CSV table of C-alpha atoms and ligand atoms in Angstrom, one decimal:
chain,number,residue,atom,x,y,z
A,1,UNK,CA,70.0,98.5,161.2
A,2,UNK,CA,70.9,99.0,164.9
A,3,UNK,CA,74.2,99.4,164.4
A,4,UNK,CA,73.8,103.0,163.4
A,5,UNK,CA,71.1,104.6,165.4
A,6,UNK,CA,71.9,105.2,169.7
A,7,UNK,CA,69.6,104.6,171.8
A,8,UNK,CA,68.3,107.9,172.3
A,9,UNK,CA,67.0,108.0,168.3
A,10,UNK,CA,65.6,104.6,169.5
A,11,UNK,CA,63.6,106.2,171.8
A,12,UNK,CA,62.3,108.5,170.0
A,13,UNK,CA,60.7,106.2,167.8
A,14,UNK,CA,56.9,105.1,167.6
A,15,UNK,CA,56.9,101.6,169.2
A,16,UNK,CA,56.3,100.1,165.6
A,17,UNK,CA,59.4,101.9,164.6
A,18,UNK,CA,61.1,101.1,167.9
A,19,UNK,CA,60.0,97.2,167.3
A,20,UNK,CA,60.8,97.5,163.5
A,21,UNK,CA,64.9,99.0,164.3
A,22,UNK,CA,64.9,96.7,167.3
A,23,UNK,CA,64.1,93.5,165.2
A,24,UNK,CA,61.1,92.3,168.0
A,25,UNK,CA,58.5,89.7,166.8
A,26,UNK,CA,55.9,90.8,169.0
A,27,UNK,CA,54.7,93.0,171.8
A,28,UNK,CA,51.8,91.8,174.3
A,29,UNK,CA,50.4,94.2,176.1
A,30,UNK,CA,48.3,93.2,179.1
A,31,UNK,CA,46.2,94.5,182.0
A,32,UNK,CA,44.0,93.8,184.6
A,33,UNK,CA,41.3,95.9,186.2
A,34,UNK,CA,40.7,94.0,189.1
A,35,UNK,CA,44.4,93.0,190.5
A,36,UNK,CA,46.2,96.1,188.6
A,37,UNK,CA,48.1,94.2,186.4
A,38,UNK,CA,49.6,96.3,183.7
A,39,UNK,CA,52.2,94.1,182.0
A,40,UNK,CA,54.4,94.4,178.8
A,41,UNK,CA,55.5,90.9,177.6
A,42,UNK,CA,58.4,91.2,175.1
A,43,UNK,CA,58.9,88.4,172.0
A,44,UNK,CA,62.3,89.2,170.4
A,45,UNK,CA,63.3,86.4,168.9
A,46,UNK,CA,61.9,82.7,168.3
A,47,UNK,CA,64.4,81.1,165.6
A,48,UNK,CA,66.1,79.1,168.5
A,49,UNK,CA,63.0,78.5,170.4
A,50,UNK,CA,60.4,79.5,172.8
A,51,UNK,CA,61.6,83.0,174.1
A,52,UNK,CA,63.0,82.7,177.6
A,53,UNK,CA,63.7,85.4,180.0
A,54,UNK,CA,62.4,86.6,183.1
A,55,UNK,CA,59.9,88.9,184.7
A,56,UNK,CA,60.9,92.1,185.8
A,57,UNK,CA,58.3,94.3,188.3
A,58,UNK,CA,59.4,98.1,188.8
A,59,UNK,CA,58.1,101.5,189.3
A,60,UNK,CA,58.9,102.7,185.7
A,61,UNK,CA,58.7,106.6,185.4
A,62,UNK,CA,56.6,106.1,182.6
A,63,UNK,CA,55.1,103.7,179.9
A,64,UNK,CA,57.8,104.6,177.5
A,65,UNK,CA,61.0,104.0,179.8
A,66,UNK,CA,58.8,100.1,180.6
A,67,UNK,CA,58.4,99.9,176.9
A,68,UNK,CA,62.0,100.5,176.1
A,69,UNK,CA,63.4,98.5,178.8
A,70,UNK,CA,61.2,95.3,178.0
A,71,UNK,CA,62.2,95.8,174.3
A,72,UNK,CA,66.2,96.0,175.4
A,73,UNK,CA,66.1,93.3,177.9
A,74,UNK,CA,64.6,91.0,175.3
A,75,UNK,CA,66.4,91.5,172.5
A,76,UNK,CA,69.2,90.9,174.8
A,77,UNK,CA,68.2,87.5,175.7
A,78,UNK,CA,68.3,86.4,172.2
A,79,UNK,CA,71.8,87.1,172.2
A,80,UNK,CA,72.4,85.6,175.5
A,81,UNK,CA,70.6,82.4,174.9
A,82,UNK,CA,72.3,82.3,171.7
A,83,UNK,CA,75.7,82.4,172.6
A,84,UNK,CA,75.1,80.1,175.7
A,85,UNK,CA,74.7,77.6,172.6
A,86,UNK,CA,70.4,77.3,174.5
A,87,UNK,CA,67.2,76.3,172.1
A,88,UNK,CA,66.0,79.7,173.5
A,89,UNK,CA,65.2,82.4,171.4
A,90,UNK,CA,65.0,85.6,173.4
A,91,UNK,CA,62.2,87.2,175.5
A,92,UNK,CA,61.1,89.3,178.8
A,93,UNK,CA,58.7,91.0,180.5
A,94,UNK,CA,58.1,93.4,182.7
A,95,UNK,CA,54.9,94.6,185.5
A,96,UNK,CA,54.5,98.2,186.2
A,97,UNK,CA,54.1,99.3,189.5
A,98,UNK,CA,54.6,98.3,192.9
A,99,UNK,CA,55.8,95.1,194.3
A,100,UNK,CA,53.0,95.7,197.2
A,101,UNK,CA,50.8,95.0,194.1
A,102,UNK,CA,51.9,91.1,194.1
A,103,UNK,CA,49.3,89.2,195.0
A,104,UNK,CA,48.3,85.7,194.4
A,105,UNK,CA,45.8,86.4,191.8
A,106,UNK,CA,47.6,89.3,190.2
A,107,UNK,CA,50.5,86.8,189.4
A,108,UNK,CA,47.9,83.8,188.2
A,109,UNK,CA,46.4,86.7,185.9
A,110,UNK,CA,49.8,87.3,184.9
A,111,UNK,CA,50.1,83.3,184.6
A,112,UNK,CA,47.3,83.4,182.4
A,113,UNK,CA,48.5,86.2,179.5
A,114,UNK,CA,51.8,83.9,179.0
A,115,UNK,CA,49.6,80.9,179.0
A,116,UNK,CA,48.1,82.6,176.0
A,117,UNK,CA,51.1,82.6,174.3
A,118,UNK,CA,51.0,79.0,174.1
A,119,UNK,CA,54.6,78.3,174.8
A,120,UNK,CA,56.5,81.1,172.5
A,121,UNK,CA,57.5,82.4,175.5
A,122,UNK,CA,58.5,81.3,178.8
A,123,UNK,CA,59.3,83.2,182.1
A,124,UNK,CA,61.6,83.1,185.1
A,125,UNK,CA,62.4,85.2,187.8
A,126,UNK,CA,64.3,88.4,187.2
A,127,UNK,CA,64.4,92.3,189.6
A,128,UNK,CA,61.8,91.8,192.3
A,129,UNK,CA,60.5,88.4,191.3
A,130,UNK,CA,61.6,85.4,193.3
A,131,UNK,CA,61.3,81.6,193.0
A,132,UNK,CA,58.2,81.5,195.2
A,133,UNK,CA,56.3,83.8,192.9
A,134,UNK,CA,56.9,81.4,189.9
A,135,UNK,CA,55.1,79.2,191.9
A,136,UNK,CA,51.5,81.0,191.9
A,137,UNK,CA,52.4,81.7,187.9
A,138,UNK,CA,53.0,77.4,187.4
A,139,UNK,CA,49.3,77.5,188.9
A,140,UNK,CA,48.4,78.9,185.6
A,141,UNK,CA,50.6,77.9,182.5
A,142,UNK,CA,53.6,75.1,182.5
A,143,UNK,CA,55.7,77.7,180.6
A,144,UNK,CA,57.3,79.0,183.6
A,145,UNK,CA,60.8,78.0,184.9
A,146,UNK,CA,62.9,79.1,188.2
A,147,UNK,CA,60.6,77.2,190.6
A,148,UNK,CA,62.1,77.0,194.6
A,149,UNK,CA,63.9,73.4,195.0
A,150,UNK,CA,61.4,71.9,197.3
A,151,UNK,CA,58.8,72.0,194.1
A,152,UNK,CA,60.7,70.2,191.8
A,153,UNK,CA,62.7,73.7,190.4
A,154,UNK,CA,66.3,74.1,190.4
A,155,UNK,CA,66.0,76.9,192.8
A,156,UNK,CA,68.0,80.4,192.9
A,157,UNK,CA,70.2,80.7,189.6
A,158,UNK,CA,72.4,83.6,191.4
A,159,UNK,CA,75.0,81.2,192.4
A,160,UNK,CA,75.5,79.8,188.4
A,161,UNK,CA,75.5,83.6,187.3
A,162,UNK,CA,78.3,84.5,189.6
A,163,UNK,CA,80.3,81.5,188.2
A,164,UNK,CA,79.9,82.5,184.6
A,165,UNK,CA,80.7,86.1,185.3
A,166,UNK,CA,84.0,84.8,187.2
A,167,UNK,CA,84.9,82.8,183.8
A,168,UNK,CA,84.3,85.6,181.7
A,169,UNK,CA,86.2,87.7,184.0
A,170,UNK,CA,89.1,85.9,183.7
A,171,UNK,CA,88.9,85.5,180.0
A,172,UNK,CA,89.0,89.1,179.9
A,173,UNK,CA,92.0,89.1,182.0
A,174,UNK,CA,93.8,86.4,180.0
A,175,UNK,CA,93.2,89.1,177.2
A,176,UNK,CA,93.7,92.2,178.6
A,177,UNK,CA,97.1,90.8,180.7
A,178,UNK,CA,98.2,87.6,179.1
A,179,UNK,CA,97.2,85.3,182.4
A,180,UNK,CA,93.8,85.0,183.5
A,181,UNK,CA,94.9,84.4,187.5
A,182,UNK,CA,93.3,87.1,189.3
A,183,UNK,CA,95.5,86.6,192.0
A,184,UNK,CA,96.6,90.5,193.5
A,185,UNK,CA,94.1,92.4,191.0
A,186,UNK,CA,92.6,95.4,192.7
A,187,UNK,CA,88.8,94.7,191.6
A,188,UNK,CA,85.6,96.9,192.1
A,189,UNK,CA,82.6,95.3,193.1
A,190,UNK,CA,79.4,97.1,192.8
A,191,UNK,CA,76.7,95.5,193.9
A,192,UNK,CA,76.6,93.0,196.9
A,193,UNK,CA,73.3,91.3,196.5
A,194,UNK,CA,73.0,87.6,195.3
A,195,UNK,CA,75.4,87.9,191.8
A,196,UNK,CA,77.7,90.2,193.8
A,197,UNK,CA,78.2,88.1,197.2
A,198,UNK,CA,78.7,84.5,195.1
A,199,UNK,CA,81.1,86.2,192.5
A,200,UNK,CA,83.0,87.6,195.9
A,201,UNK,CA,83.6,84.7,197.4
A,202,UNK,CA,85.0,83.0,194.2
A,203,UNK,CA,87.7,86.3,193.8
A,204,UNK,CA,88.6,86.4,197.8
A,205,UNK,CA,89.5,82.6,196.8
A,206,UNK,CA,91.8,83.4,194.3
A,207,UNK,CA,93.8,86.5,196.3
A,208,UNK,CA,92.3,89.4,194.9
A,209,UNK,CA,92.0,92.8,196.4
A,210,UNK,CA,88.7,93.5,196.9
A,211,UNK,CA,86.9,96.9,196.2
A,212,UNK,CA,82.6,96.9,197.1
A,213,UNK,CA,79.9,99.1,197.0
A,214,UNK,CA,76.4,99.3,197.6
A,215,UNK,CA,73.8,101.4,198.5
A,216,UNK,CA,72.3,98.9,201.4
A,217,UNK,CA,75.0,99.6,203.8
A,218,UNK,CA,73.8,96.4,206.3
A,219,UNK,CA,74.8,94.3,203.3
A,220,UNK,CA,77.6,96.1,202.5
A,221,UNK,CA,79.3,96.1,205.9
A,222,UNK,CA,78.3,92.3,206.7
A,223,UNK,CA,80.3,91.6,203.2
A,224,UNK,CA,83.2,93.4,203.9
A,225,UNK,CA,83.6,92.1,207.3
A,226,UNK,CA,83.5,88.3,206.3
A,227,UNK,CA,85.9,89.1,203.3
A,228,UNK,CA,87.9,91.7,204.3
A,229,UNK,CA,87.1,93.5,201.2
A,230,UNK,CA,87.4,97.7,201.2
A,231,UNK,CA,84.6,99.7,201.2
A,232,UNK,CA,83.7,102.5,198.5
A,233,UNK,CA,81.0,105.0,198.1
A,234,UNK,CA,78.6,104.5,195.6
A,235,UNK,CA,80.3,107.0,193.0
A,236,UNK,CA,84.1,106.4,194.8
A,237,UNK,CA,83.5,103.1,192.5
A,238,UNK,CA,84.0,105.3,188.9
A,239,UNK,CA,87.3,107.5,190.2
A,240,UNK,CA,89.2,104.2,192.3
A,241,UNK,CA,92.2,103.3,191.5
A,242,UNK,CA,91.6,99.5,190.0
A,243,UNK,CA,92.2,97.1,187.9
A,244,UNK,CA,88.7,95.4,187.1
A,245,UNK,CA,85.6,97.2,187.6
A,246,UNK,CA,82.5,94.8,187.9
A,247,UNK,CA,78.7,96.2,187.5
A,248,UNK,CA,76.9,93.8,189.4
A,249,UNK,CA,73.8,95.8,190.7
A,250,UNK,CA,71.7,97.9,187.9
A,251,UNK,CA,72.6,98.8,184.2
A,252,UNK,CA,73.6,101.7,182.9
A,253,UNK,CA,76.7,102.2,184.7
A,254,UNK,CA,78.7,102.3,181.7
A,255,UNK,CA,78.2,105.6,180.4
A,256,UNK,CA,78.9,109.3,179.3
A,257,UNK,CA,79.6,110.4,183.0
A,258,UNK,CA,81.7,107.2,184.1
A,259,UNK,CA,83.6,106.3,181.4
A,260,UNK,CA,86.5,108.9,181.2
A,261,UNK,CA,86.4,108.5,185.1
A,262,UNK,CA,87.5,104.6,185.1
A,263,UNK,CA,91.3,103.2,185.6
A,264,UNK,CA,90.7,100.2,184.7
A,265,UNK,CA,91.9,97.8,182.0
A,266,UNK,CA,89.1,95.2,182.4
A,267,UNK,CA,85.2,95.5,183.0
A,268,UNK,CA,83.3,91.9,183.5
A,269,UNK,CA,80.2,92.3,185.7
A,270,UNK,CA,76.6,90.6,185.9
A,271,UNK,CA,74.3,93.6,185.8
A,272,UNK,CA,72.6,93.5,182.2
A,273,UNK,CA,72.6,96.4,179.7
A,274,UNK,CA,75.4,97.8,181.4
A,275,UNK,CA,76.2,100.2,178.6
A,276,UNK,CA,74.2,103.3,178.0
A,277,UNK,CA,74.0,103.1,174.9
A,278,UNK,CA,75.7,100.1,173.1
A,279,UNK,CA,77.2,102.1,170.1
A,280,UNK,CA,78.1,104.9,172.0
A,281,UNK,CA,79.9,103.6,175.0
A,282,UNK,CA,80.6,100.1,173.4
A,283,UNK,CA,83.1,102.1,171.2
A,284,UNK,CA,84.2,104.6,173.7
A,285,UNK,CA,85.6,101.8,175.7
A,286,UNK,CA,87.0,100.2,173.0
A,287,UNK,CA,88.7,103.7,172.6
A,288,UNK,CA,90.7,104.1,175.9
A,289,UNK,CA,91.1,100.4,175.2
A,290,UNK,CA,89.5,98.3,178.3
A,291,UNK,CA,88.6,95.3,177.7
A,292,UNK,CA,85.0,94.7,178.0
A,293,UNK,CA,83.0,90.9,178.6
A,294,UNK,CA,79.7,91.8,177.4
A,295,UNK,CA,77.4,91.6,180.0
A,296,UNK,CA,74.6,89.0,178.0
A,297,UNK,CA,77.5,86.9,177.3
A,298,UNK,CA,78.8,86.2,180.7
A,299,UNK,CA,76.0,86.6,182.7
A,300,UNK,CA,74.5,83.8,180.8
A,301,UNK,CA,74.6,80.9,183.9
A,302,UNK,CA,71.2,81.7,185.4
A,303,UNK,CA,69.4,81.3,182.3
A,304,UNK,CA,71.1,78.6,181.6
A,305,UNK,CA,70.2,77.0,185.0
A,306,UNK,CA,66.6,78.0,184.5
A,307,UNK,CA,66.7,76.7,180.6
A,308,UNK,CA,67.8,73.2,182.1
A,309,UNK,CA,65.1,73.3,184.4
A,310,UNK,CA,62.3,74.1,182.0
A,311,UNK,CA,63.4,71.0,179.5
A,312,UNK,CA,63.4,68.7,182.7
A,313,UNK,CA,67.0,68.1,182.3
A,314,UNK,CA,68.4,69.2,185.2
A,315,UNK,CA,71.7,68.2,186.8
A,316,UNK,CA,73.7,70.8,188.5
A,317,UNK,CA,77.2,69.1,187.5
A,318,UNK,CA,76.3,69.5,184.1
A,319,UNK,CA,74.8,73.2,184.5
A,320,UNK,CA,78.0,74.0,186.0
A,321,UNK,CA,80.2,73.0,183.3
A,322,UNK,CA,78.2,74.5,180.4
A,323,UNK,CA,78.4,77.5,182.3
A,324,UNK,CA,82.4,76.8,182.4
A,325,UNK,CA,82.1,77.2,178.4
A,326,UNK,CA,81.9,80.9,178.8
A,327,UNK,CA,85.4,81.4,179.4
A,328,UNK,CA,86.1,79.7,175.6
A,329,UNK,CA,83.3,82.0,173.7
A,330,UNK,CA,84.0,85.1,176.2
A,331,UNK,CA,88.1,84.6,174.6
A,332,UNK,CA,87.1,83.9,171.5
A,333,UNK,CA,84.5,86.7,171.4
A,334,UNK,CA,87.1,89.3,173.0
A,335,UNK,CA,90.0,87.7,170.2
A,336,UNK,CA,87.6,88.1,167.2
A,337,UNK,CA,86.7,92.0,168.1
A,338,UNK,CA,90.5,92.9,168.6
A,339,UNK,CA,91.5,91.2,165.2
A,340,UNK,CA,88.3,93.6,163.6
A,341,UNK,CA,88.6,96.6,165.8
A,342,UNK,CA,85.2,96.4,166.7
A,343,UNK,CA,83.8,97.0,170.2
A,344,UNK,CA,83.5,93.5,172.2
A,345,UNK,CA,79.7,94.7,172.3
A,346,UNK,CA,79.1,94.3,168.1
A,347,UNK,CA,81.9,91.2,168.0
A,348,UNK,CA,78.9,89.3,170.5
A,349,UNK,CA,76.2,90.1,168.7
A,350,UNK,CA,77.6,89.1,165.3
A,351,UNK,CA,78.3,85.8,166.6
A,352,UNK,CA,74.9,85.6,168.2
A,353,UNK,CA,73.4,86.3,165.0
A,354,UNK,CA,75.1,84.4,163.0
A,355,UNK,CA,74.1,80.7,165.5
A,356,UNK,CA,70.5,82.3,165.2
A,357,UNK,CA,71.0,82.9,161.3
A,358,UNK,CA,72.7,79.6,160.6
A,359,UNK,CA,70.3,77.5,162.7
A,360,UNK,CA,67.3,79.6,161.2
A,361,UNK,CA,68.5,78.1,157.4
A,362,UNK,CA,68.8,74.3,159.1
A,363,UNK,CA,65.1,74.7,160.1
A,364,UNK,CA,63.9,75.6,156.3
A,365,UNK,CA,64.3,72.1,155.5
A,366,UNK,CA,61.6,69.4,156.1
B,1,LIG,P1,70.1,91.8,193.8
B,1,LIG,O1,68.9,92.7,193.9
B,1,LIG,O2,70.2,90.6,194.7
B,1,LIG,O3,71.4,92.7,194.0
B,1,LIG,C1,71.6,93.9,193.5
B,1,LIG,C2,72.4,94.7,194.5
B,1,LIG,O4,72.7,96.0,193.9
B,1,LIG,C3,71.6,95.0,195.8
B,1,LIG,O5,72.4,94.7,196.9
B,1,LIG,C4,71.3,96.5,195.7
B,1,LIG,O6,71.3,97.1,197.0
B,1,LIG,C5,72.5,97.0,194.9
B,1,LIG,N1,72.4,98.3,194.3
B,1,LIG,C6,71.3,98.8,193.6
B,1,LIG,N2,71.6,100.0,193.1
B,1,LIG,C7,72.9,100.3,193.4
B,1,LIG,C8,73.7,101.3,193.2
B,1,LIG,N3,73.3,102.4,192.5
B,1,LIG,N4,75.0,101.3,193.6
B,1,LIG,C9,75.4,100.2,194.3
B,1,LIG,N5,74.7,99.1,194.6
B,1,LIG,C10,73.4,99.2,194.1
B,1,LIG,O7,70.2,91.4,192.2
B,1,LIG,P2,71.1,90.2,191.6
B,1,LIG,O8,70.2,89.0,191.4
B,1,LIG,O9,72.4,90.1,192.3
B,1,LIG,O10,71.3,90.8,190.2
B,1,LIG,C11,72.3,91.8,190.0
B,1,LIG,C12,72.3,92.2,188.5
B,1,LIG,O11,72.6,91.0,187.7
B,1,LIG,C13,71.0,92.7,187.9
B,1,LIG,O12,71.3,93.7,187.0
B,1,LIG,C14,70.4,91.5,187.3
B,1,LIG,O13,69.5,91.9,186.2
B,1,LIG,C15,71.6,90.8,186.7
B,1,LIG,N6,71.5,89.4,186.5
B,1,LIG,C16,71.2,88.6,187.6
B,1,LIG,C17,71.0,87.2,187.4
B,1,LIG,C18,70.7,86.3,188.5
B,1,LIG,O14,70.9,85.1,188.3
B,1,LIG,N7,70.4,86.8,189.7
B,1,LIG,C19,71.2,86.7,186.1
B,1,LIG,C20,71.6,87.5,185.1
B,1,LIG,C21,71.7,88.9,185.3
């Protein structure tokens, strides 16, 4: 059971026992001479549905950190897609190497490996994959979603992720100070790219004081100078004075090193797997008591813009106001871990599992 073992035992373990402790279904491993392909396609969790969740390229250090990240990010889709109430069950994948190695027919060959999945799981666009390259991927399976606007898609899902972190930042407010206006709360952005500049312009609306960081200073300055927002250094962000810090740029932010270092009462950002190690840091937080919106449950609006998309039901009013919903199950979530003195971390994933658990028994029936 996860619950006891950090992530660092995780590691450690074969990828059998790392799939076993994790609770994956399956673990496609693909590669291609010719175009370079080396890819790592992650099935967590079908009980909901095909397993939807994008495609991440990097430079991994090595085949274990790609391993353990494509394992993570899936099993966190589960839980995401779950508690955005999605047929989804959870999935990912990721392409070692360079970007430079994105080429028409590496991403068809790629195409072609989820193709032979035969619909358990379905990709999008995620770190260093954009709409355009789901477009050479539609060439060669229909299970891909994320497609640019002028080919039928729903285009970039940033702006519907920003909105569903803003809810469940101000669900965490509502808990944390008993009024979810943001209105005059110093708040830390780090991370200006697309979550980062939509969820800015919906917290300069409401009167906040804003904090940003980044480490492409073009971006940065144009930001600040449209918004009037301060600017940080990239580690200034952990020792500010503030009242909500938001990890919108890479995860991992939340951790042995920033954690004592943090004023805040409230941490709501769009990066994924912002904690460390969930265990660890999930309960240290809950320690110095911040209030923390799990990152998989209010980042959820892009994949639920993409999941609309892929079922050919998309209408952007209607994305936008499921997206809305986060605010209820982000309160709800935070309510049901302070009445159990659990870390708002485990309170999400119980009720994650327990959609994916009660859904599972509805399907036993003919
Ligand atoms: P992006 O690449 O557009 O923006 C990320 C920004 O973070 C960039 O401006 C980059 O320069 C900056 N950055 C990188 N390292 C940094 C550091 N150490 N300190 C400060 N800034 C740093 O990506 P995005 O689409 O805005 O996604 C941001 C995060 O949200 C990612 O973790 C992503 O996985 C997650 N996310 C995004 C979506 C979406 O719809 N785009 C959906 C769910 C989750």
């Amino acid at each position: 059971m996860l619950a006891i073992k950090t992530t660092e035992t995780i590691q450690n373990e074969s990828i059998f026992g790392q799939l076993t402790t994790l609770e994956h279904e399956q673990l496609l491993v693909c590669q291609d001479k010719d175009t370079g392909l080396k890819a790592l396609i992650g099935v967590h969790n079908t009980v909901l549905g095909p397993a939807l969740g994008g495609t991440r390229l990097w430079s991994y250090a090595s085949e274990e950190a790609a391993i353990r990240d494509v394992l993570r990010l899936s099993r966190g889709m589960t839980f995401k897609n779950a508690l955005a109430g999605l047929n989804f069950g959870g999935g990912k994948a990721v392409l070692i190497g360079d970007p430079k190695l994105k080429t028409e027919a590496y991403l068809r060959r790629f195409g072609r490996f989820i193709e032979s999945l035969g619909g358990r799981y379905v990709t999008a666009e995620d770190v260093n994959m954009k709409t355009a390259d789901m477009e050479y991927i539609a060439l060669e399976t229909r299970h891909v979603t994320g497609l640019p606007k002028n080919k039928g898609g729903a285009g970039d899902p940033s702006p519907v992720t920003a909105f569903g972190v803003y809810m469940g930042m101000k669900a965490a407010a509502k808990k944390a100070y008993g009024s979810d206006s943001l209105a005059g709360k110093k708040i830390g952005v780090q991370g200006v790219g697309q979550v980062g500049k939509y969820l800015i312009n919906y917290l300069v609306k409401e009167g906040a004081s804003l904090y940003i960081t980044d480490i492409d200073h073009e971006k940065l300055q144009e930001i600040a100078a449209g918004t009037g927002a301060t600017v940080l250094g990239n580690e200034e962000i952990y020792d500010h004075q503030m009242d909500i810090y938001s990890p919108c740029a890479l995860g991992g932010t939340l951790n042995d090193h920033t954690i004592e270092r943090l004023t805040c009462q409230v941490i709501a950002g769009g990066a994924n797997n912002q904690l460390e190690d969930e265990n660890k840091h999930g309960k240290m937080l809950l320690e110095r008591g911040i209030t923390y919106a799990p990152d998989f449950l209010i980042n959820a609006g892009g994949v639920i813009n993409v999941g609309a998309e892929y079922y050919g039901e998309y209408e952007e009013k209607t994305v936008f106001a499921q997206t809305e919903k986060i605010y209820d199950t982000c309160l709800s979530i935070l309510t049901a871990a302070e009445h159990q003195q659990i870390p708002a971390q485990e309170a999400a994933i119980q009720a994650a599992k327990a959609r994916i658990e009660a859904i599972g028994r509805i399907k036993l029936a003919y």
